[in-house]
Amino acid sequence: MKHDLYEDQEVERLDREALKALQLLRLKKTVSTALSTPFYKKRLKDTGITSAKDIHTLEDIRKIPYTTKDDLREAYPYGLLSVELDEVVRMHASSGTTGTPTVIYHTQADLDNWTNLTVRSLKATGCHKGDVFQNMMTYGLFTGGIGLHYGAEKLGMLVIPASSGNTKRQFQLMKDFKTTTIHATPSYMLHLYSRMEELGYSLKDFNLKRALIGAEPHSEEVRQKIEDLFQIDAYNSYGLSEMNGPSVAFECTEKKGMHIWEDAYYVETIDRNSLEPVADGTEGELVLTILVRTGTPILRYRTKDLTTVMPEPCSCGRTSRRITRIKGRTDDMLIINGVNVFPSQIEEVIMKMPEIGNNYLIKVKKEGTLDRLTIHTEVGAELFTDDARDLYSLKSRIKEEVKALITINPAVELHEPGFLPVQLGKAIRVEDERGQVY
Ligand code: ADP
Ligand code: ZN
């Protein structure tokens, strides 16, 4: 291998051997950087890894212990900083969905690398110079908004940094500036659609071509729904602040799984109980090592996200492996009367039904000794007539299909549009009233 500076086109099409050689080179650098942080100096003490020279093959990564979110909290605020403080130019923090946020520092070179990855991600979905990019993800410490901003500019798109919320203004901007590409959470896309008519707009007012949807788990059925409602293409986008943010993995125009940019992220999937690696094609917890960041190196990060690595080549020609859509975080798993259930499984069932509206909420509580699952979902206003038969039959269908999939008999409550709380950031899909029961 000649060097580690490939052109984007080239790096996305490297054969596996060349890619692995590049990964090894970058892993060695990353280990060396990590050893300069107080956290990893201590963590790697008993592993026999004292310098990059102790990493001979990619498999040697297995000698390194996993890093968890709690570790990052422990290292707060500077334990993972590997350069002088005046070398870093930006910090970000996770949205804190599951507890205290964690902090990541970026040098200018780190930001440039991240921007390049976002350019590649945007290109993979067909975005190009001349597109108008309305960024409806929240700007701020959360990486969702700012994360794609610089890449979109570098690609030559006209960026509208709208941030999240203010639905009325979003429509106005979409219309006046002929937005072609929206970046938003899938739940916000559905909310947007549900307000369109009432705010006096119709699809004819817009020039939409695609939406990039991410930051929260969603089913294929929700993607389909967004595509059908807006008559656009919707692409799944995955990232987490510990690994920069958006652009860890992105769908290409084939829409069959998300390409992980393997030249920047070393991918492993593990069994979440034994913590042993699982083979490609088997579902496991995603473990990632960032290979191109010097401000805050992170080795073997347990994302808690469940997915399956797809080793088959993609017809788009990119050689990086893909991952299937994220089923959820291991923390999201509900145990209902002893049965393991992911909210995404319930979403799959209900969102297949055309009568179902754009919002739902799953509630779980104790009734005596048993757990009770109730699915609340909005349905079209036209179903609320004097004749309750349609509602009744829809309820029965939901019950039957959910039972068939997860073996649990749910209660179902149907509501008029707008009844359930609006989801602006990451959607909250579950209210578990049982407290810490698992
Ligand atoms: P927090 O962990 O506090 O929510 P982040 O903002 O970094 O902070 O969120 C990253 C997490 O969001 C991921 O680990 C994953 O659980 C979820 N996520 C991001 N993108 C997707 C996606 N496309 N599909 C499913 N889940 C996603
Ligand atoms: Zn592809």
Tab-separated table of C-alpha atoms and ligand atoms in Angstrom:
chain	number	residue	atom	x	y	z
A	1	MET	CA	0.000	0.000	0.000
A	2	LYS	CA	1.484	3.327	-1.009
A	3	HIS	CA	0.086	5.703	1.641
A	4	ASP	CA	-3.033	6.338	3.628
A	5	LEU	CA	-4.200	9.334	1.636
A	6	TYR	CA	-6.738	8.069	-0.845
A	7	GLU	CA	-9.174	10.084	-2.854
A	8	ASP	CA	-12.751	9.539	-1.658
A	9	GLN	CA	-13.760	7.676	-4.805
A	10	GLU	CA	-10.780	5.399	-4.448
A	11	VAL	CA	-11.192	4.658	-0.745
A	12	GLU	CA	-14.832	3.691	-1.200
A	13	ARG	CA	-13.859	1.084	-3.760
A	14	LEU	CA	-10.743	-0.461	-2.213
A	15	ASP	CA	-10.596	-4.245	-2.289
A	16	ARG	CA	-10.790	-5.870	1.149
A	17	GLU	CA	-7.056	-6.491	1.409
A	18	ALA	CA	-6.129	-2.875	0.716
A	19	LEU	CA	-8.870	-1.689	3.052
A	20	LYS	CA	-7.576	-3.924	5.840
A	21	ALA	CA	-4.036	-2.655	5.322
A	22	LEU	CA	-5.323	0.897	5.604
A	23	GLN	CA	-7.311	0.019	8.722
A	24	LEU	CA	-4.244	-1.546	10.352
A	25	LEU	CA	-2.153	1.519	9.653
A	26	ARG	CA	-4.828	3.762	11.126
A	27	LEU	CA	-5.468	1.444	14.084
A	28	LYS	CA	-1.800	1.633	15.043
A	29	LYS	CA	-1.922	5.420	14.921
A	30	THR	CA	-5.120	5.439	16.963
A	31	VAL	CA	-3.669	3.147	19.635
A	32	SER	CA	-0.645	5.374	19.865
A	33	THR	CA	-2.890	8.439	20.245
A	34	ALA	CA	-5.035	6.643	22.815
A	35	LEU	CA	-1.988	5.806	24.905
A	36	SER	CA	-1.386	9.509	25.339
A	37	THR	CA	-4.688	9.918	27.223
A	38	PRO	CA	-4.917	9.341	30.989
A	39	PHE	CA	-7.913	7.052	30.480
A	40	TYR	CA	-6.373	4.595	27.998
A	41	LYS	CA	-2.946	4.705	29.623
A	42	LYS	CA	-4.625	3.176	32.655
A	43	ARG	CA	-7.033	0.962	30.705
A	44	LEU	CA	-4.354	-0.638	28.517
A	45	LYS	CA	-1.906	-1.140	31.378
A	46	ASP	CA	-2.581	-4.834	31.863
A	47	THR	CA	-3.047	-5.732	28.205
A	48	GLY	CA	0.606	-5.765	27.196
A	49	ILE	CA	-0.056	-2.974	24.700
A	50	THR	CA	2.429	-0.234	25.480
A	51	SER	CA	2.871	1.228	22.008
A	52	ALA	CA	1.552	0.927	18.439
A	53	LYS	CA	4.290	-1.670	17.853
A	54	ASP	CA	2.283	-4.139	19.921
A	55	ILE	CA	-0.466	-4.119	17.281
A	56	HIS	CA	0.644	-6.499	14.514
A	57	THR	CA	-2.654	-7.479	12.917
A	58	LEU	CA	-6.222	-6.212	12.988
A	59	GLU	CA	-7.125	-9.180	15.187
A	60	ASP	CA	-4.880	-7.737	17.891
A	61	ILE	CA	-7.689	-5.276	18.533
A	62	ARG	CA	-9.315	-8.031	20.562
A	63	LYS	CA	-6.667	-7.578	23.252
A	64	ILE	CA	-8.119	-4.143	23.928
A	65	PRO	CA	-10.978	-4.025	26.466
A	66	TYR	CA	-14.319	-2.551	25.375
A	67	THR	CA	-15.099	1.070	26.175
A	68	THR	CA	-18.591	1.879	27.474
A	69	LYS	CA	-20.639	5.020	27.959
A	70	ASP	CA	-19.922	4.784	31.693
A	71	ASP	CA	-16.195	4.820	30.921
A	72	LEU	CA	-16.661	8.023	28.969
A	73	ARG	CA	-18.553	9.528	31.884
A	74	GLU	CA	-15.760	8.476	34.198
A	75	ALA	CA	-13.256	10.200	31.913
A	76	TYR	CA	-15.285	13.434	32.020
A	77	PRO	CA	-14.166	16.140	31.403
A	78	TYR	CA	-10.603	15.714	30.085
A	79	GLY	CA	-9.616	12.068	30.635
A	80	LEU	CA	-9.894	11.192	26.945
A	81	LEU	CA	-8.254	14.284	25.565
A	82	SER	CA	-5.115	13.306	23.676
A	83	VAL	CA	-3.796	16.695	22.584
A	84	GLU	CA	-3.209	19.993	24.349
A	85	LEU	CA	-6.474	21.761	25.061
A	86	ASP	CA	-5.575	24.622	22.729
A	87	GLU	CA	-5.354	22.129	19.838
A	88	VAL	CA	-9.053	21.327	19.978
A	89	VAL	CA	-11.516	23.624	18.279
A	90	ARG	CA	-14.925	22.076	18.984
A	91	MET	CA	-16.668	19.938	21.543
A	92	HIS	CA	-19.905	18.006	21.269
A	93	ALA	CA	-21.943	16.006	23.715
A	94	SER	CA	-24.404	13.170	23.244
A	95	SER	CA	-28.054	14.078	23.715
A	96	GLY	CA	-28.085	12.289	27.038
A	97	THR	CA	-31.039	10.068	26.108
A	98	THR	CA	-29.880	7.470	28.619
A	99	GLY	CA	-28.129	9.537	31.299
A	100	THR	CA	-25.366	12.132	31.788
A	101	PRO	CA	-23.965	13.282	28.446
A	102	THR	CA	-20.488	12.371	27.263
A	103	VAL	CA	-18.062	14.867	25.749
A	104	ILE	CA	-16.015	14.555	22.560
A	105	TYR	CA	-13.313	17.018	21.449
A	106	HIS	CA	-12.313	17.622	17.847
A	107	THR	CA	-9.179	19.161	16.373
A	108	GLN	CA	-9.486	21.043	13.080
A	109	ALA	CA	-8.121	17.961	11.266
A	110	ASP	CA	-10.772	15.810	12.978
A	111	LEU	CA	-13.496	18.156	11.786
A	112	ASP	CA	-12.085	18.087	8.251
A	113	ASN	CA	-12.128	14.284	8.279
A	114	TRP	CA	-15.691	14.245	9.566
A	115	THR	CA	-16.758	16.749	6.916
A	116	ASN	CA	-15.291	14.480	4.252
A	117	LEU	CA	-17.260	11.546	5.566
A	118	THR	CA	-20.429	13.600	5.470
A	119	VAL	CA	-19.736	14.653	1.876
A	120	ARG	CA	-19.375	10.983	0.968
A	121	SER	CA	-22.596	10.130	2.791
A	122	LEU	CA	-24.560	12.876	1.083
A	123	LYS	CA	-23.184	11.880	-2.309
A	124	ALA	CA	-24.184	8.269	-1.673
A	125	THR	CA	-27.824	9.398	-1.492
A	126	GLY	CA	-27.568	11.330	-4.743
A	127	CYS	CA	-27.205	14.828	-3.210
A	128	HIS	CA	-25.217	17.239	-5.361
A	129	LYS	CA	-24.238	20.847	-5.910
A	130	GLY	CA	-27.367	22.837	-6.596
A	131	ASP	CA	-29.546	20.882	-4.166
A	132	VAL	CA	-31.242	22.874	-1.405
A	133	PHE	CA	-30.679	21.252	1.957
A	134	GLN	CA	-33.094	22.122	4.764
A	135	ASN	CA	-31.558	20.889	7.968
A	136	MET	CA	-34.362	20.230	10.465
A	137	MET	CA	-32.144	18.484	13.014
A	138	THR	CA	-31.407	20.405	16.204
A	139	TYR	CA	-28.270	22.553	16.100
A	140	GLY	CA	-26.248	22.640	19.300
A	141	LEU	CA	-24.287	20.239	21.458
A	142	PHE	CA	-26.219	17.402	19.823
A	143	THR	CA	-24.337	16.420	16.674
A	144	GLY	CA	-27.404	15.820	14.503
A	145	GLY	CA	-27.730	19.359	13.127
A	146	ILE	CA	-24.230	20.704	12.784
A	147	GLY	CA	-22.931	17.250	11.810
A	148	LEU	CA	-24.172	17.311	8.217
A	149	HIS	CA	-24.044	21.101	7.860
A	150	TYR	CA	-20.405	21.477	6.827
A	151	GLY	CA	-20.438	18.479	4.486
A	152	ALA	CA	-23.534	19.795	2.746
A	153	GLU	CA	-21.807	23.167	2.212
A	154	LYS	CA	-18.624	21.527	1.006
A	155	LEU	CA	-20.620	19.537	-1.521
A	156	GLY	CA	-22.078	22.796	-2.798
A	157	MET	CA	-25.636	22.420	-1.597
A	158	LEU	CA	-27.498	25.536	-0.485
A	159	VAL	CA	-27.855	24.917	3.238
A	160	ILE	CA	-30.861	26.227	5.179
A	161	PRO	CA	-29.894	25.797	8.853
A	162	ALA	CA	-33.514	25.730	10.007
A	163	SER	CA	-32.901	23.504	13.057
A	164	SER	CA	-35.842	21.587	14.553
A	165	GLY	CA	-39.367	22.693	15.412
A	166	ASN	CA	-41.422	25.670	14.208
A	167	THR	CA	-43.295	23.602	11.666
A	168	LYS	CA	-45.036	26.576	10.080
A	169	ARG	CA	-41.706	28.231	9.271
A	170	GLN	CA	-40.312	24.944	7.954
A	171	PHE	CA	-43.092	24.838	5.344
A	172	GLN	CA	-42.535	28.429	4.370
A	173	LEU	CA	-38.808	27.846	3.883
A	174	MET	CA	-39.477	24.643	1.935
A	175	LYS	CA	-41.784	26.502	-0.410
A	176	ASP	CA	-39.912	29.799	-0.827
A	177	PHE	CA	-36.452	28.297	-1.297
A	178	LYS	CA	-37.488	25.157	-3.203
A	179	THR	CA	-35.942	22.726	-0.758
A	180	THR	CA	-34.949	19.451	-2.416
A	181	THR	CA	-33.495	17.616	0.575
A	182	ILE	CA	-34.700	17.460	4.172
A	183	HIS	CA	-32.628	16.165	7.066
A	184	ALA	CA	-34.852	15.242	10.015
A	185	THR	CA	-35.850	12.513	12.404
A	186	PRO	CA	-38.389	10.114	10.890
A	187	SER	CA	-40.873	11.009	13.632
A	188	TYR	CA	-40.595	14.703	12.741
A	189	MET	CA	-41.138	13.908	9.041
A	190	LEU	CA	-44.421	12.243	9.981
A	191	HIS	CA	-45.386	15.175	12.170
A	192	LEU	CA	-44.577	17.579	9.340
A	193	TYR	CA	-46.899	15.750	7.000
A	194	SER	CA	-49.701	15.671	9.540
A	195	ARG	CA	-49.641	19.506	9.792
A	196	MET	CA	-49.306	20.260	6.068
A	197	GLU	CA	-52.949	20.631	5.068
A	198	GLU	CA	-53.980	22.516	8.188
A	199	LEU	CA	-51.180	25.045	7.608
A	200	GLY	CA	-52.406	25.615	4.081
A	201	TYR	CA	-49.817	23.730	2.030
A	202	SER	CA	-49.911	20.816	-0.385
A	203	LEU	CA	-47.165	18.743	-2.006
A	204	LYS	CA	-47.546	20.836	-5.177
A	205	ASP	CA	-46.023	23.786	-3.294
A	206	PHE	CA	-42.720	22.006	-2.881
A	207	ASN	CA	-39.795	20.678	-4.893
A	208	LEU	CA	-38.843	17.826	-2.562
A	209	LYS	CA	-36.724	14.960	-3.817
A	210	ARG	CA	-35.372	13.208	-0.762
A	211	ALA	CA	-35.199	13.066	3.020
A	212	LEU	CA	-32.288	11.868	5.099
A	213	ILE	CA	-33.786	10.333	8.208
A	214	GLY	CA	-31.956	9.191	11.308
A	215	ALA	CA	-31.056	9.716	14.968
A	216	GLU	CA	-33.697	7.257	16.154
A	217	PRO	CA	-34.783	3.704	15.391
A	218	HIS	CA	-37.463	3.356	12.764
A	219	SER	CA	-38.868	0.507	10.754
A	220	GLU	CA	-38.885	-0.092	6.998
A	221	GLU	CA	-42.629	0.572	7.209
A	222	VAL	CA	-42.014	4.098	8.492
A	223	ARG	CA	-39.545	4.771	5.680
A	224	GLN	CA	-42.151	3.547	3.188
A	225	LYS	CA	-44.777	5.731	4.745
A	226	ILE	CA	-42.566	8.838	4.536
A	227	GLU	CA	-41.734	8.048	0.910
A	228	ASP	CA	-45.387	7.501	-0.003
A	229	LEU	CA	-46.726	10.535	1.826
A	230	PHE	CA	-44.167	12.995	0.451
A	231	GLN	CA	-43.499	11.131	-2.829
A	232	ILE	CA	-39.742	11.253	-2.263
A	233	ASP	CA	-36.858	8.906	-1.490
A	234	ALA	CA	-35.951	8.529	2.180
A	235	TYR	CA	-32.485	7.353	3.236
A	236	ASN	CA	-31.467	5.979	6.594
A	237	SER	CA	-28.617	7.789	8.342
A	238	TYR	CA	-26.830	6.413	11.399
A	239	GLY	CA	-24.352	7.989	13.763
A	240	LEU	CA	-23.565	8.710	17.382
A	241	SER	CA	-21.680	11.526	19.021
A	242	GLU	CA	-19.008	9.202	20.418
A	243	MET	CA	-18.097	8.379	16.786
A	244	ASN	CA	-18.387	12.045	15.644
A	245	GLY	CA	-22.115	12.017	14.871
A	246	PRO	CA	-24.021	11.528	11.611
A	247	SER	CA	-22.115	9.797	8.782
A	248	VAL	CA	-20.937	6.673	10.547
A	249	ALA	CA	-23.197	4.684	8.233
A	250	PHE	CA	-25.492	5.853	5.465
A	251	GLU	CA	-27.707	4.263	2.868
A	252	CYS	CA	-26.770	4.617	-0.766
A	253	THR	CA	-29.385	4.955	-3.497
A	254	GLU	CA	-29.826	1.158	-3.493
A	255	LYS	CA	-31.526	1.547	-0.071
A	256	LYS	CA	-30.525	-1.913	1.079
A	257	GLY	CA	-28.679	-1.394	4.350
A	258	MET	CA	-26.276	1.351	5.412
A	259	HIS	CA	-22.642	1.477	4.286
A	260	ILE	CA	-20.300	1.880	7.247
A	261	TRP	CA	-17.321	3.997	6.232
A	262	GLU	CA	-14.851	1.299	7.201
A	263	ASP	CA	-11.750	3.334	6.408
A	264	ALA	CA	-12.788	5.547	9.345
A	265	TYR	CA	-14.594	3.065	11.618
A	266	TYR	CA	-13.461	-0.422	12.540
A	267	VAL	CA	-16.589	-2.556	12.878
A	268	GLU	CA	-17.250	-5.479	15.179
A	269	THR	CA	-20.516	-7.063	16.293
A	270	ILE	CA	-20.679	-8.961	19.552
A	271	ASP	CA	-23.057	-11.165	21.467
A	272	ARG	CA	-24.426	-8.866	24.135
A	273	ASN	CA	-24.343	-11.546	26.815
A	274	SER	CA	-21.076	-13.382	26.210
A	275	LEU	CA	-19.421	-10.284	24.662
A	276	GLU	CA	-17.790	-12.602	22.120
A	277	PRO	CA	-17.686	-11.513	18.466
A	278	VAL	CA	-20.475	-12.830	16.232
A	279	ALA	CA	-20.065	-13.605	12.540
A	280	ASP	CA	-21.254	-11.285	9.792
A	281	GLY	CA	-24.894	-12.043	9.051
A	282	THR	CA	-25.696	-12.623	12.738
A	283	GLU	CA	-27.387	-9.952	14.832
A	284	GLY	CA	-25.259	-8.447	17.554
A	285	GLU	CA	-24.305	-5.290	19.405
A	286	LEU	CA	-22.311	-2.926	17.241
A	287	VAL	CA	-18.816	-2.137	18.548
A	288	LEU	CA	-16.925	0.670	16.829
A	289	THR	CA	-13.404	2.051	16.880
A	290	ILE	CA	-12.845	5.443	15.322
A	291	LEU	CA	-9.699	5.277	13.202
A	292	VAL	CA	-9.326	8.914	12.181
A	293	ARG	CA	-9.701	11.130	15.225
A	294	THR	CA	-6.933	12.571	17.365
A	295	GLY	CA	-8.814	14.899	19.763
A	296	THR	CA	-10.656	12.065	21.504
A	297	PRO	CA	-9.658	8.541	20.495
A	298	ILE	CA	-12.197	5.833	21.350
A	299	LEU	CA	-11.390	2.153	21.025
A	300	ARG	CA	-13.955	-0.661	20.804
A	301	TYR	CA	-16.952	1.413	21.850
A	302	ARG	CA	-20.023	-0.604	22.806
A	303	THR	CA	-22.790	1.326	21.076
A	304	LYS	CA	-25.590	-0.841	22.557
A	305	ASP	CA	-27.183	-0.661	19.113
A	306	LEU	CA	-28.385	-3.940	17.664
A	307	THR	CA	-27.713	-4.648	14.008
A	308	THR	CA	-26.378	-7.221	11.570
A	309	VAL	CA	-23.332	-6.766	9.347
A	310	MET	CA	-24.117	-7.546	5.699
A	311	PRO	CA	-20.923	-8.790	4.029
A	312	GLU	CA	-22.359	-9.088	0.491
A	313	PRO	CA	-21.078	-6.504	-2.000
A	314	CYS	CA	-23.484	-3.697	-2.854
A	315	SER	CA	-24.440	-3.082	-6.474
A	316	CYS	CA	-23.469	0.597	-6.124
A	317	GLY	CA	-19.808	-0.479	-6.248
A	318	ARG	CA	-18.807	0.734	-2.788
A	319	THR	CA	-16.853	-2.007	-1.072
A	320	SER	CA	-17.481	-1.031	2.549
A	321	ARG	CA	-19.783	-3.470	4.291
A	322	ARG	CA	-23.309	-2.492	5.177
A	323	ILE	CA	-25.335	-2.854	8.360
A	324	THR	CA	-29.045	-3.527	8.594
A	325	ARG	CA	-31.295	-0.854	10.088
A	326	ILE	CA	-30.788	-0.573	13.849
A	327	LYS	CA	-33.360	-2.657	15.697
A	328	GLY	CA	-32.961	-0.499	18.832
A	329	ARG	CA	-30.633	-0.089	21.758
A	330	THR	CA	-30.240	-2.979	24.110
A	331	ASP	CA	-31.582	-0.525	26.760
A	332	ASP	CA	-34.806	-0.096	24.743
A	333	MET	CA	-35.732	-3.731	25.087
A	334	LEU	CA	-38.866	-4.189	27.147
A	335	ILE	CA	-39.486	-7.333	29.110
A	336	ILE	CA	-43.221	-7.875	29.210
A	337	ASN	CA	-44.388	-10.869	31.192
A	338	GLY	CA	-41.022	-12.459	30.511
A	339	VAL	CA	-41.060	-11.827	26.763
A	340	ASN	CA	-38.404	-9.590	25.184
A	341	VAL	CA	-39.943	-6.927	22.967
A	342	PHE	CA	-38.407	-4.083	20.980
A	343	PRO	CA	-40.645	-1.086	20.267
A	344	SER	CA	-39.536	-1.359	16.622
A	345	GLN	CA	-41.315	-4.726	16.344
A	346	ILE	CA	-44.614	-3.152	17.327
A	347	GLU	CA	-43.978	-0.225	14.975
A	348	GLU	CA	-43.481	-2.655	12.099
A	349	VAL	CA	-46.920	-4.140	12.619
A	350	ILE	CA	-48.914	-0.962	13.042
A	351	MET	CA	-47.206	1.160	10.402
A	352	LYS	CA	-48.039	-1.443	7.758
A	353	MET	CA	-51.722	-0.563	8.146
A	354	PRO	CA	-52.806	2.320	5.929
A	355	GLU	CA	-55.444	3.536	8.438
A	356	ILE	CA	-52.781	4.235	11.062
A	357	GLY	CA	-51.812	7.874	11.467
A	358	ASN	CA	-48.442	9.469	12.077
A	359	ASN	CA	-47.823	9.018	15.770
A	360	TYR	CA	-47.914	6.234	18.338
A	361	LEU	CA	-46.932	5.557	21.939
A	362	ILE	CA	-46.433	2.306	23.804
A	363	LYS	CA	-47.350	2.200	27.498
A	364	VAL	CA	-46.472	-0.552	29.900
A	365	LYS	CA	-47.721	-0.855	33.471
A	366	LYS	CA	-48.319	-3.429	36.179
A	367	GLU	CA	-51.814	-4.822	36.684
A	368	GLY	CA	-51.663	-7.049	39.720
A	369	THR	CA	-48.737	-9.328	39.081
A	370	LEU	CA	-48.898	-9.021	35.317
A	371	ASP	CA	-47.470	-6.492	32.903
A	372	ARG	CA	-49.983	-4.749	30.677
A	373	LEU	CA	-48.995	-3.446	27.249
A	374	THR	CA	-51.165	-0.747	25.679
A	375	ILE	CA	-50.577	0.588	22.185
A	376	HIS	CA	-51.841	4.122	21.652
A	377	THR	CA	-51.959	5.220	18.054
A	378	GLU	CA	-53.457	8.029	16.030
A	379	VAL	CA	-55.730	7.135	13.119
A	380	GLY	CA	-57.330	9.195	10.350
A	381	ALA	CA	-60.119	11.556	11.513
A	382	GLU	CA	-62.472	9.951	8.945
A	383	LEU	CA	-62.602	6.794	11.051
A	384	PHE	CA	-64.336	8.607	13.896
A	385	THR	CA	-67.958	8.410	12.703
A	386	ASP	CA	-71.174	7.380	14.469
A	387	ASP	CA	-70.546	3.895	13.277
A	388	ALA	CA	-67.773	2.463	15.458
A	389	ARG	CA	-67.417	-0.722	13.431
A	390	ASP	CA	-64.343	0.387	11.473
A	391	LEU	CA	-62.535	1.408	14.628
A	392	TYR	CA	-63.464	-1.841	16.292
A	393	SER	CA	-62.217	-3.946	13.406
A	394	LEU	CA	-58.951	-1.976	13.195
A	395	LYS	CA	-58.375	-2.503	16.908
A	396	SER	CA	-58.917	-6.240	16.538
A	397	ARG	CA	-56.528	-6.415	13.604
A	398	ILE	CA	-53.789	-4.617	15.529
A	399	LYS	CA	-54.286	-6.906	18.503
A	400	GLU	CA	-54.165	-10.040	16.366
A	401	GLU	CA	-51.098	-9.036	14.385
A	402	VAL	CA	-49.126	-7.858	17.402
A	403	LYS	CA	-50.007	-11.042	19.256
A	404	ALA	CA	-48.924	-13.138	16.257
A	405	LEU	CA	-45.519	-11.418	16.224
A	406	ILE	CA	-44.627	-11.021	19.886
A	407	THR	CA	-47.026	-13.496	21.562
A	408	ILE	CA	-48.337	-10.781	23.883
A	409	ASN	CA	-51.942	-9.684	23.878
A	410	PRO	CA	-51.918	-5.879	23.862
A	411	ALA	CA	-54.656	-3.398	24.662
A	412	VAL	CA	-55.152	-0.895	21.838
A	413	GLU	CA	-56.370	2.698	22.076
A	414	LEU	CA	-57.104	4.649	18.897
A	415	HIS	CA	-56.966	8.431	18.901
A	416	GLU	CA	-57.742	11.312	16.572
A	417	PRO	CA	-54.835	13.036	14.790
A	418	GLY	CA	-52.911	15.401	17.080
A	419	PHE	CA	-53.885	13.600	20.293
A	420	LEU	CA	-50.465	12.205	21.207
A	421	PRO	CA	-47.494	14.378	22.278
A	422	VAL	CA	-45.607	15.916	19.343
A	423	GLN	CA	-42.112	14.477	18.813
A	424	LEU	CA	-39.639	17.212	17.904
A	425	GLY	CA	-36.251	15.695	18.763
A	426	LYS	CA	-35.625	12.018	19.241
A	427	ALA	CA	-39.051	10.423	19.563
A	428	ILE	CA	-40.071	8.948	22.896
A	429	ARG	CA	-42.039	5.863	21.960
A	430	VAL	CA	-42.347	4.107	25.306
A	431	GLU	CA	-43.763	5.077	28.683
A	432	ASP	CA	-42.876	2.378	31.130
A	433	GLU	CA	-44.702	2.961	34.395
A	434	ARG	CA	-43.225	-0.065	36.117
A	435	GLY	CA	-40.068	1.782	37.235
A	436	GLN	CA	-36.748	-0.016	37.096
A	437	VAL	CA	-37.959	-3.531	36.675
A	438	TYR	CA	-35.250	-4.851	34.376
B	1	ADP	P1	-27.598	9.660	22.917
B	1	ADP	O1	-26.856	8.373	23.039
B	1	ADP	O2	-27.576	10.493	24.139
B	1	ADP	O3	-28.973	9.540	22.290
B	1	ADP	P2	-26.546	10.558	20.342
B	1	ADP	O4	-27.190	11.787	19.920
B	1	ADP	O5	-25.119	10.403	20.069
B	1	ADP	O6	-26.753	10.477	21.878
B	1	ADP	O7	-27.374	9.371	19.721
B	1	ADP	C1	-26.816	8.264	19.075
B	1	ADP	C2	-27.789	7.109	19.132
B	1	ADP	O8	-28.982	7.408	18.388
B	1	ADP	C3	-27.253	5.860	18.488
B	1	ADP	O9	-26.392	5.147	19.346
B	1	ADP	C4	-28.531	5.109	18.178
B	1	ADP	O10	-29.036	4.464	19.335
B	1	ADP	C5	-29.491	6.211	17.794
B	1	ADP	N1	-29.527	6.354	16.328
B	1	ADP	C6	-28.870	7.259	15.575
B	1	ADP	N2	-29.152	7.091	14.251
B	1	ADP	C7	-30.006	6.046	14.168
B	1	ADP	C8	-30.667	5.370	13.086
B	1	ADP	N3	-30.528	5.728	11.825
B	1	ADP	N4	-31.448	4.311	13.402
B	1	ADP	C9	-31.609	3.929	14.686
B	1	ADP	N5	-31.035	4.522	15.739
B	1	ADP	C10	-30.246	5.571	15.501
B	2	ZN	ZN	-24.306	0.771	-1.950
